[in-house]
């Protein structure tokens, strides 16, 4: 995981960073904590929401996924993500 996190950290530009995060996620099952760690490397809210929705498919402890909402700043975004989580369990 640490080598994959390093790849995300070292990637420049928001669009490329999101794509790298998605590629890392596709490589295997991830925990909620690992997904949160990678999400924290994404700078923009819309990238974070996109990644969190995408990464849920690859999460092996979905029962903890609601803990990812604390990475979002805006209440509307939190509600959107919680709705997504609840509809995809």
PDB file of N, CA, C and O in Angstrom, residues 3-67:
ATOM      1  N   UNK A   3       3.756   1.908  -1.286  1.00  0.00           N
ATOM      2  CA  UNK A   3       4.310   2.251  -2.601  1.00  0.00           C
ATOM      3  C   UNK A   3       3.227   2.846  -3.497  1.00  0.00           C
ATOM      4  O   UNK A   3       3.500   3.760  -4.275  1.00  0.00           O
ATOM      5  N   UNK A   4       2.004   2.348  -3.373  1.00  0.00           N
ATOM      6  CA  UNK A   4       0.899   2.919  -4.153  1.00  0.00           C
ATOM      7  C   UNK A   4       0.553   4.326  -3.675  1.00  0.00           C
ATOM      8  O   UNK A   4       0.282   5.217  -4.483  1.00  0.00           O
ATOM      9  N   UNK A   5       0.571   4.525  -2.376  1.00  0.00           N
ATOM     10  CA  UNK A   5       0.321   5.857  -1.827  1.00  0.00           C
ATOM     11  C   UNK A   5       1.378   6.840  -2.318  1.00  0.00           C
ATOM     12  O   UNK A   5       1.071   7.975  -2.687  1.00  0.00           O
ATOM     13  N   UNK A   6       2.613   6.394  -2.358  1.00  0.00           N
ATOM     14  CA  UNK A   6       3.704   7.236  -2.849  1.00  0.00           C
ATOM     15  C   UNK A   6       3.461   7.647  -4.299  1.00  0.00           C
ATOM     16  O   UNK A   6       3.707   8.798  -4.674  1.00  0.00           O
ATOM     17  N   UNK A   7       2.959   6.729  -5.114  1.00  0.00           N
ATOM     18  CA  UNK A   7       2.644   7.054  -6.509  1.00  0.00           C
ATOM     19  C   UNK A   7       1.620   8.176  -6.592  1.00  0.00           C
ATOM     20  O   UNK A   7       1.749   9.101  -7.398  1.00  0.00           O
ATOM     21  N   UNK A   8       0.589   8.097  -5.772  1.00  0.00           N
ATOM     22  CA  UNK A   8      -0.446   9.129  -5.768  1.00  0.00           C
ATOM     23  C   UNK A   8       0.145  10.460  -5.297  1.00  0.00           C
ATOM     24  O   UNK A   8      -0.073  11.495  -5.915  1.00  0.00           O
ATOM     25  N   UNK A   9       0.913  10.422  -4.218  1.00  0.00           N
ATOM     26  CA  UNK A   9       1.509  11.645  -3.677  1.00  0.00           C
ATOM     27  C   UNK A   9       2.411  12.342  -4.685  1.00  0.00           C
ATOM     28  O   UNK A   9       2.464  13.558  -4.755  1.00  0.00           O
ATOM     29  N   UNK A  10       3.146  11.553  -5.459  1.00  0.00           N
ATOM     30  CA  UNK A  10       4.119  12.123  -6.389  1.00  0.00           C
ATOM     31  C   UNK A  10       3.519  12.555  -7.724  1.00  0.00           C
ATOM     32  O   UNK A  10       4.206  13.142  -8.548  1.00  0.00           O
ATOM     33  N   UNK A  11       2.257  12.259  -7.926  1.00  0.00           N
ATOM     34  CA  UNK A  11       1.599  12.635  -9.173  1.00  0.00           C
ATOM     35  C   UNK A  11       1.189  14.105  -9.113  1.00  0.00           C
ATOM     36  O   UNK A  11       0.582  14.550  -8.139  1.00  0.00           O
ATOM     37  N   UNK A  12       1.539  14.834 -10.159  1.00  0.00           N
ATOM     38  CA  UNK A  12       1.185  16.249 -10.247  1.00  0.00           C
ATOM     39  C   UNK A  12      -0.147  16.415 -10.958  1.00  0.00           C
ATOM     40  O   UNK A  12      -0.575  15.545 -11.699  1.00  0.00           O
ATOM     41  N   UNK A  13      -0.771  17.535 -10.736  1.00  0.00           N
ATOM     42  CA  UNK A  13      -2.017  17.935 -11.378  1.00  0.00           C
ATOM     43  C   UNK A  13      -3.195  17.081 -10.900  1.00  0.00           C
ATOM     44  O   UNK A  13      -3.122  15.864 -10.825  1.00  0.00           O
ATOM     45  N   UNK A  14      -4.252  17.759 -10.609  1.00  0.00           N
ATOM     46  CA  UNK A  14      -5.431  17.153 -10.005  1.00  0.00           C
ATOM     47  C   UNK A  14      -6.011  16.000 -10.826  1.00  0.00           C
ATOM     48  O   UNK A  14      -6.299  14.935 -10.286  1.00  0.00           O
ATOM     49  N   UNK A  15      -6.183  16.222 -12.135  1.00  0.00           N
ATOM     50  CA  UNK A  15      -6.767  15.173 -12.986  1.00  0.00           C
ATOM     51  C   UNK A  15      -5.905  13.918 -12.989  1.00  0.00           C
ATOM     52  O   UNK A  15      -6.412  12.807 -12.906  1.00  0.00           O
ATOM     53  N   UNK A  16      -4.617  14.101 -13.090  1.00  0.00           N
ATOM     54  CA  UNK A  16      -3.708  12.959 -13.101  1.00  0.00           C
ATOM     55  C   UNK A  16      -3.687  12.245 -11.753  1.00  0.00           C
ATOM     56  O   UNK A  16      -3.605  11.025 -11.684  1.00  0.00           O
ATOM     57  N   UNK A  17      -3.773  13.005 -10.679  1.00  0.00           N
ATOM     58  CA  UNK A  17      -3.761  12.429  -9.336  1.00  0.00           C
ATOM     59  C   UNK A  17      -5.003  11.568  -9.124  1.00  0.00           C
ATOM     60  O   UNK A  17      -4.922  10.469  -8.577  1.00  0.00           O
ATOM     61  N   UNK A  18      -6.159  12.046  -9.577  1.00  0.00           N
ATOM     62  CA  UNK A  18      -7.399  11.271  -9.464  1.00  0.00           C
ATOM     63  C   UNK A  18      -7.294   9.981 -10.272  1.00  0.00           C
ATOM     64  O   UNK A  18      -7.655   8.905  -9.786  1.00  0.00           O
ATOM     65  N   UNK A  19      -6.776  10.065 -11.475  1.00  0.00           N
ATOM     66  CA  UNK A  19      -6.606   8.868 -12.311  1.00  0.00           C
ATOM     67  C   UNK A  19      -5.647   7.872 -11.660  1.00  0.00           C
ATOM     68  O   UNK A  19      -5.889   6.658 -11.677  1.00  0.00           O
ATOM     69  N   UNK A  20      -4.566   8.362 -11.091  1.00  0.00           N
ATOM     70  CA  UNK A  20      -3.615   7.485 -10.418  1.00  0.00           C
ATOM     71  C   UNK A  20      -4.271   6.819  -9.205  1.00  0.00           C
ATOM     72  O   UNK A  20      -4.093   5.627  -8.973  1.00  0.00           O
ATOM     73  N   UNK A  21      -5.029   7.580  -8.443  1.00  0.00           N
ATOM     74  CA  UNK A  21      -5.724   7.023  -7.280  1.00  0.00           C
ATOM     75  C   UNK A  21      -6.687   5.916  -7.710  1.00  0.00           C
ATOM     76  O   UNK A  21      -6.766   4.866  -7.063  1.00  0.00           O
ATOM     77  N   UNK A  22      -7.399   6.134  -8.805  1.00  0.00           N
ATOM     78  CA  UNK A  22      -8.320   5.114  -9.318  1.00  0.00           C
ATOM     79  C   UNK A  22      -7.553   3.874  -9.777  1.00  0.00           C
ATOM     80  O   UNK A  22      -7.986   2.750  -9.531  1.00  0.00           O
ATOM     81  N   UNK A  23      -6.429   4.065 -10.433  1.00  0.00           N
ATOM     82  CA  UNK A  23      -5.610   2.921 -10.869  1.00  0.00           C
ATOM     83  C   UNK A  23      -5.107   2.114  -9.681  1.00  0.00           C
ATOM     84  O   UNK A  23      -5.121   0.887  -9.704  1.00  0.00           O
ATOM     85  N   UNK A  24      -4.647   2.797  -8.663  1.00  0.00           N
ATOM     86  CA  UNK A  24      -4.174   2.131  -7.453  1.00  0.00           C
ATOM     87  C   UNK A  24      -5.300   1.314  -6.821  1.00  0.00           C
ATOM     88  O   UNK A  24      -5.103   0.176  -6.392  1.00  0.00           O
ATOM     89  N   UNK A  25      -6.456   1.877  -6.810  1.00  0.00           N
ATOM     90  CA  UNK A  25      -7.625   1.223  -6.225  1.00  0.00           C
ATOM     91  C   UNK A  25      -7.989  -0.052  -6.986  1.00  0.00           C
ATOM     92  O   UNK A  25      -8.324  -1.069  -6.385  1.00  0.00           O
ATOM     93  N   UNK A  26      -7.894  -0.003  -8.276  1.00  0.00           N
ATOM     94  CA  UNK A  26      -8.241  -1.148  -9.130  1.00  0.00           C
ATOM     95  C   UNK A  26      -7.322  -2.339  -8.919  1.00  0.00           C
ATOM     96  O   UNK A  26      -7.669  -3.457  -9.253  1.00  0.00           O
ATOM     97  N   UNK A  27      -6.150  -2.097  -8.378  1.00  0.00           N
ATOM     98  CA  UNK A  27      -5.159  -3.157  -8.222  1.00  0.00           C
ATOM     99  C   UNK A  27      -5.480  -4.142  -7.111  1.00  0.00           C
ATOM    100  O   UNK A  27      -4.805  -5.156  -6.991  1.00  0.00           O
ATOM    101  N   UNK A  28      -6.465  -3.863  -6.289  1.00  0.00           N
ATOM    102  CA  UNK A  28      -6.794  -4.808  -5.240  1.00  0.00           C
ATOM    103  C   UNK A  28      -7.772  -4.265  -4.239  1.00  0.00           C
ATOM    104  O   UNK A  28      -8.120  -3.090  -4.263  1.00  0.00           O
ATOM    105  N   UNK A  29      -8.206  -5.121  -3.350  1.00  0.00           N
ATOM    106  CA  UNK A  29      -9.131  -4.717  -2.294  1.00  0.00           C
ATOM    107  C   UNK A  29      -8.424  -3.788  -1.316  1.00  0.00           C
ATOM    108  O   UNK A  29      -7.252  -3.963  -1.007  1.00  0.00           O
ATOM    109  N   UNK A  30      -9.173  -2.815  -0.840  1.00  0.00           N
ATOM    110  CA  UNK A  30      -8.604  -1.825   0.071  1.00  0.00           C
ATOM    111  C   UNK A  30      -9.515  -1.666   1.278  1.00  0.00           C
ATOM    112  O   UNK A  30     -10.730  -1.848   1.182  1.00  0.00           O
ATOM    113  N   UNK A  31      -8.933  -1.267   2.389  1.00  0.00           N
ATOM    114  CA  UNK A  31      -9.721  -0.976   3.582  1.00  0.00           C
ATOM    115  C   UNK A  31     -10.231   0.464   3.510  1.00  0.00           C
ATOM    116  O   UNK A  31      -9.714   1.288   2.753  1.00  0.00           O
ATOM    117  N   UNK A  32     -11.208   0.743   4.335  1.00  0.00           N
ATOM    118  CA  UNK A  32     -11.718   2.109   4.429  1.00  0.00           C
ATOM    119  C   UNK A  32     -10.598   3.068   4.827  1.00  0.00           C
ATOM    120  O   UNK A  32     -10.488   4.161   4.280  1.00  0.00           O
ATOM    121  N   UNK A  33      -9.760   2.653   5.745  1.00  0.00           N
ATOM    122  CA  UNK A  33      -8.657   3.515   6.195  1.00  0.00           C
ATOM    123  C   UNK A  33      -7.687   3.807   5.047  1.00  0.00           C
ATOM    124  O   UNK A  33      -7.244   4.945   4.878  1.00  0.00           O
ATOM    125  N   UNK A  34      -7.373   2.811   4.236  1.00  0.00           N
ATOM    126  CA  UNK A  34      -6.485   3.033   3.089  1.00  0.00           C
ATOM    127  C   UNK A  34      -7.128   3.979   2.086  1.00  0.00           C
ATOM    128  O   UNK A  34      -6.460   4.876   1.551  1.00  0.00           O
ATOM    129  N   UNK A  35      -8.412   3.797   1.847  1.00  0.00           N
ATOM    130  CA  UNK A  35      -9.130   4.676   0.918  1.00  0.00           C
ATOM    131  C   UNK A  35      -9.139   6.111   1.452  1.00  0.00           C
ATOM    132  O   UNK A  35      -8.923   7.069   0.699  1.00  0.00           O
ATOM    133  N   UNK A  36      -9.364   6.262   2.745  1.00  0.00           N
ATOM    134  CA  UNK A  36      -9.325   7.603   3.350  1.00  0.00           C
ATOM    135  C   UNK A  36      -7.943   8.234   3.197  1.00  0.00           C
ATOM    136  O   UNK A  36      -7.837   9.426   2.908  1.00  0.00           O
ATOM    137  N   UNK A  37      -6.911   7.449   3.360  1.00  0.00           N
ATOM    138  CA  UNK A  37      -5.544   7.971   3.251  1.00  0.00           C
ATOM    139  C   UNK A  37      -5.280   8.492   1.846  1.00  0.00           C
ATOM    140  O   UNK A  37      -4.728   9.582   1.666  1.00  0.00           O
ATOM    141  N   UNK A  38      -5.684   7.729   0.848  1.00  0.00           N
ATOM    142  CA  UNK A  38      -5.496   8.173  -0.539  1.00  0.00           C
ATOM    143  C   UNK A  38      -6.378   9.373  -0.834  1.00  0.00           C
ATOM    144  O   UNK A  38      -5.940  10.332  -1.469  1.00  0.00           O
ATOM    145  N   UNK A  39      -7.611   9.360  -0.353  1.00  0.00           N
ATOM    146  CA  UNK A  39      -8.524  10.482  -0.587  1.00  0.00           C
ATOM    147  C   UNK A  39      -7.957  11.779  -0.035  1.00  0.00           C
ATOM    148  O   UNK A  39      -8.112  12.841  -0.646  1.00  0.00           O
ATOM    149  N   UNK A  40      -7.289  11.707   1.082  1.00  0.00           N
ATOM    150  CA  UNK A  40      -6.735  12.919   1.688  1.00  0.00           C
ATOM    151  C   UNK A  40      -5.653  13.562   0.818  1.00  0.00           C
ATOM    152  O   UNK A  40      -5.325  14.738   0.985  1.00  0.00           O
ATOM    153  N   UNK A  41      -5.121  12.807  -0.132  1.00  0.00           N
ATOM    154  CA  UNK A  41      -4.134  13.362  -1.068  1.00  0.00           C
ATOM    155  C   UNK A  41      -4.793  14.142  -2.208  1.00  0.00           C
ATOM    156  O   UNK A  41      -4.115  14.850  -2.944  1.00  0.00           O
ATOM    157  N   UNK A  42      -6.097  14.000  -2.362  1.00  0.00           N
ATOM    158  CA  UNK A  42      -6.826  14.714  -3.420  1.00  0.00           C
ATOM    159  C   UNK A  42      -7.228  16.080  -2.883  1.00  0.00           C
ATOM    160  O   UNK A  42      -7.789  16.198  -1.796  1.00  0.00           O
ATOM    161  N   UNK A  43      -6.973  17.085  -3.658  1.00  0.00           N
ATOM    162  CA  UNK A  43      -7.116  18.458  -3.195  1.00  0.00           C
ATOM    163  C   UNK A  43      -8.540  18.996  -3.320  1.00  0.00           C
ATOM    164  O   UNK A  43      -9.018  19.718  -2.455  1.00  0.00           O
ATOM    165  N   UNK A  44      -9.235  18.647  -4.383  1.00  0.00           N
ATOM    166  CA  UNK A  44     -10.534  19.248  -4.669  1.00  0.00           C
ATOM    167  C   UNK A  44     -11.680  18.347  -4.225  1.00  0.00           C
ATOM    168  O   UNK A  44     -11.618  17.127  -4.347  1.00  0.00           O
ATOM    169  N   UNK A  45     -12.748  18.983  -3.735  1.00  0.00           N
ATOM    170  CA  UNK A  45     -13.918  18.256  -3.244  1.00  0.00           C
ATOM    171  C   UNK A  45     -14.524  17.337  -4.305  1.00  0.00           C
ATOM    172  O   UNK A  45     -14.867  16.195  -4.007  1.00  0.00           O
ATOM    173  N   UNK A  46     -14.663  17.852  -5.519  1.00  0.00           N
ATOM    174  CA  UNK A  46     -15.292  17.024  -6.561  1.00  0.00           C
ATOM    175  C   UNK A  46     -14.441  15.794  -6.870  1.00  0.00           C
ATOM    176  O   UNK A  46     -14.964  14.727  -7.162  1.00  0.00           O
ATOM    177  N   UNK A  47     -13.117  15.916  -6.779  1.00  0.00           N
ATOM    178  CA  UNK A  47     -12.239  14.757  -6.964  1.00  0.00           C
ATOM    179  C   UNK A  47     -12.411  13.771  -5.816  1.00  0.00           C
ATOM    180  O   UNK A  47     -12.441  12.560  -6.021  1.00  0.00           O
ATOM    181  N   UNK A  48     -12.528  14.296  -4.618  1.00  0.00           N
ATOM    182  CA  UNK A  48     -12.711  13.426  -3.451  1.00  0.00           C
ATOM    183  C   UNK A  48     -14.020  12.650  -3.538  1.00  0.00           C
ATOM    184  O   UNK A  48     -14.055  11.446  -3.294  1.00  0.00           O
ATOM    185  N   UNK A  49     -15.095  13.338  -3.903  1.00  0.00           N
ATOM    186  CA  UNK A  49     -16.391  12.658  -4.018  1.00  0.00           C
ATOM    187  C   UNK A  49     -16.328  11.599  -5.118  1.00  0.00           C
ATOM    188  O   UNK A  49     -16.772  10.463  -4.919  1.00  0.00           O
ATOM    189  N   UNK A  50     -15.783  11.953  -6.257  1.00  0.00           N
ATOM    190  CA  UNK A  50     -15.666  10.995  -7.365  1.00  0.00           C
ATOM    191  C   UNK A  50     -14.873   9.773  -6.949  1.00  0.00           C
ATOM    192  O   UNK A  50     -15.267   8.633  -7.207  1.00  0.00           O
ATOM    193  N   UNK A  51     -13.740  10.005  -6.297  1.00  0.00           N
ATOM    194  CA  UNK A  51     -12.895   8.893  -5.878  1.00  0.00           C
ATOM    195  C   UNK A  51     -13.587   8.033  -4.823  1.00  0.00           C
ATOM    196  O   UNK A  51     -13.556   6.798  -4.896  1.00  0.00           O
ATOM    197  N   UNK A  52     -14.214   8.660  -3.849  1.00  0.00           N
ATOM    198  CA  UNK A  52     -14.881   7.888  -2.799  1.00  0.00           C
ATOM    199  C   UNK A  52     -16.005   7.026  -3.359  1.00  0.00           C
ATOM    200  O   UNK A  52     -16.192   5.885  -2.924  1.00  0.00           O
ATOM    201  N   UNK A  53     -16.734   7.540  -4.320  1.00  0.00           N
ATOM    202  CA  UNK A  53     -17.778   6.729  -4.965  1.00  0.00           C
ATOM    203  C   UNK A  53     -17.141   5.584  -5.745  1.00  0.00           C
ATOM    204  O   UNK A  53     -17.601   4.446  -5.683  1.00  0.00           O
ATOM    205  N   UNK A  54     -16.106   5.875  -6.485  1.00  0.00           N
ATOM    206  CA  UNK A  54     -15.415   4.864  -7.285  1.00  0.00           C
ATOM    207  C   UNK A  54     -14.803   3.778  -6.395  1.00  0.00           C
ATOM    208  O   UNK A  54     -14.932   2.590  -6.645  1.00  0.00           O
ATOM    209  N   UNK A  55     -14.128   4.208  -5.347  1.00  0.00           N
ATOM    210  CA  UNK A  55     -13.361   3.283  -4.504  1.00  0.00           C
ATOM    211  C   UNK A  55     -14.242   2.359  -3.681  1.00  0.00           C
ATOM    212  O   UNK A  55     -13.791   1.286  -3.265  1.00  0.00           O
ATOM    213  N   UNK A  56     -15.471   2.720  -3.454  1.00  0.00           N
ATOM    214  CA  UNK A  56     -16.341   1.882  -2.625  1.00  0.00           C
ATOM    215  C   UNK A  56     -16.447   0.465  -3.167  1.00  0.00           C
ATOM    216  O   UNK A  56     -16.513  -0.503  -2.408  1.00  0.00           O
ATOM    217  N   UNK A  57     -16.424   0.322  -4.474  1.00  0.00           N
ATOM    218  CA  UNK A  57     -16.497  -0.996  -5.114  1.00  0.00           C
ATOM    219  C   UNK A  57     -15.342  -1.882  -4.674  1.00  0.00           C
ATOM    220  O   UNK A  57     -15.491  -3.091  -4.566  1.00  0.00           O
ATOM    221  N   UNK A  58     -14.203  -1.293  -4.401  1.00  0.00           N
ATOM    222  CA  UNK A  58     -12.988  -2.040  -4.083  1.00  0.00           C
ATOM    223  C   UNK A  58     -12.722  -2.146  -2.574  1.00  0.00           C
ATOM    224  O   UNK A  58     -11.685  -2.650  -2.165  1.00  0.00           O
ATOM    225  N   UNK A  59     -13.665  -1.682  -1.778  1.00  0.00           N
ATOM    226  CA  UNK A  59     -13.510  -1.682  -0.325  1.00  0.00           C
ATOM    227  C   UNK A  59     -14.016  -2.998   0.260  1.00  0.00           C
ATOM    228  O   UNK A  59     -15.131  -3.431  -0.037  1.00  0.00           O
ATOM    229  N   UNK A  60     -13.190  -3.617   1.108  1.00  0.00           N
ATOM    230  CA  UNK A  60     -13.607  -4.901   1.691  1.00  0.00           C
ATOM    231  C   UNK A  60     -14.304  -4.746   3.043  1.00  0.00           C
ATOM    232  O   UNK A  60     -14.875  -5.702   3.542  1.00  0.00           O
ATOM    233  N   UNK A  61     -14.298  -3.556   3.612  1.00  0.00           N
ATOM    234  CA  UNK A  61     -15.018  -3.342   4.870  1.00  0.00           C
ATOM    235  C   UNK A  61     -16.048  -2.220   4.717  1.00  0.00           C
ATOM    236  O   UNK A  61     -15.999  -1.207   5.390  1.00  0.00           O
ATOM    237  N   UNK A  62     -16.992  -2.453   3.830  1.00  0.00           N
ATOM    238  CA  UNK A  62     -18.006  -1.440   3.511  1.00  0.00           C
ATOM    239  C   UNK A  62     -18.816  -1.003   4.732  1.00  0.00           C
ATOM    240  O   UNK A  62     -19.378   0.077   4.735  1.00  0.00           O
ATOM    241  N   UNK A  63     -18.871  -1.854   5.753  1.00  0.00           N
ATOM    242  CA  UNK A  63     -19.620  -1.480   6.959  1.00  0.00           C
ATOM    243  C   UNK A  63     -18.997  -0.266   7.661  1.00  0.00           C
ATOM    244  O   UNK A  63     -19.653   0.396   8.462  1.00  0.00           O
ATOM    245  N   UNK A  64     -17.759   0.059   7.336  1.00  0.00           N
ATOM    246  CA  UNK A  64     -17.080   1.224   7.911  1.00  0.00           C
ATOM    247  C   UNK A  64     -17.001   2.409   6.954  1.00  0.00           C
ATOM    248  O   UNK A  64     -16.450   3.454   7.308  1.00  0.00           O
ATOM    249  N   UNK A  65     -17.545   2.242   5.766  1.00  0.00           N
ATOM    250  CA  UNK A  65     -17.339   3.246   4.720  1.00  0.00           C
ATOM    251  C   UNK A  65     -17.953   4.600   5.054  1.00  0.00           C
ATOM    252  O   UNK A  65     -17.487   5.628   4.574  1.00  0.00           O
ATOM    253  N   UNK A  66     -18.977   4.618   5.895  1.00  0.00           N
ATOM    254  CA  UNK A  66     -19.579   5.896   6.279  1.00  0.00           C
ATOM    255  C   UNK A  66     -18.565   6.826   6.956  1.00  0.00           C
ATOM    256  O   UNK A  66     -18.753   8.034   6.994  1.00  0.00           O
ATOM    257  N   UNK A  67     -17.475   6.262   7.471  1.00  0.00           N
ATOM    258  CA  UNK A  67     -16.431   7.071   8.105  1.00  0.00           C
ATOM    259  C   UNK A  67     -15.664   7.947   7.117  1.00  0.00           C
ATOM    260  O   UNK A  67     -14.901   8.815   7.538  1.00  0.00           O
TER     261      UNK A  67
END
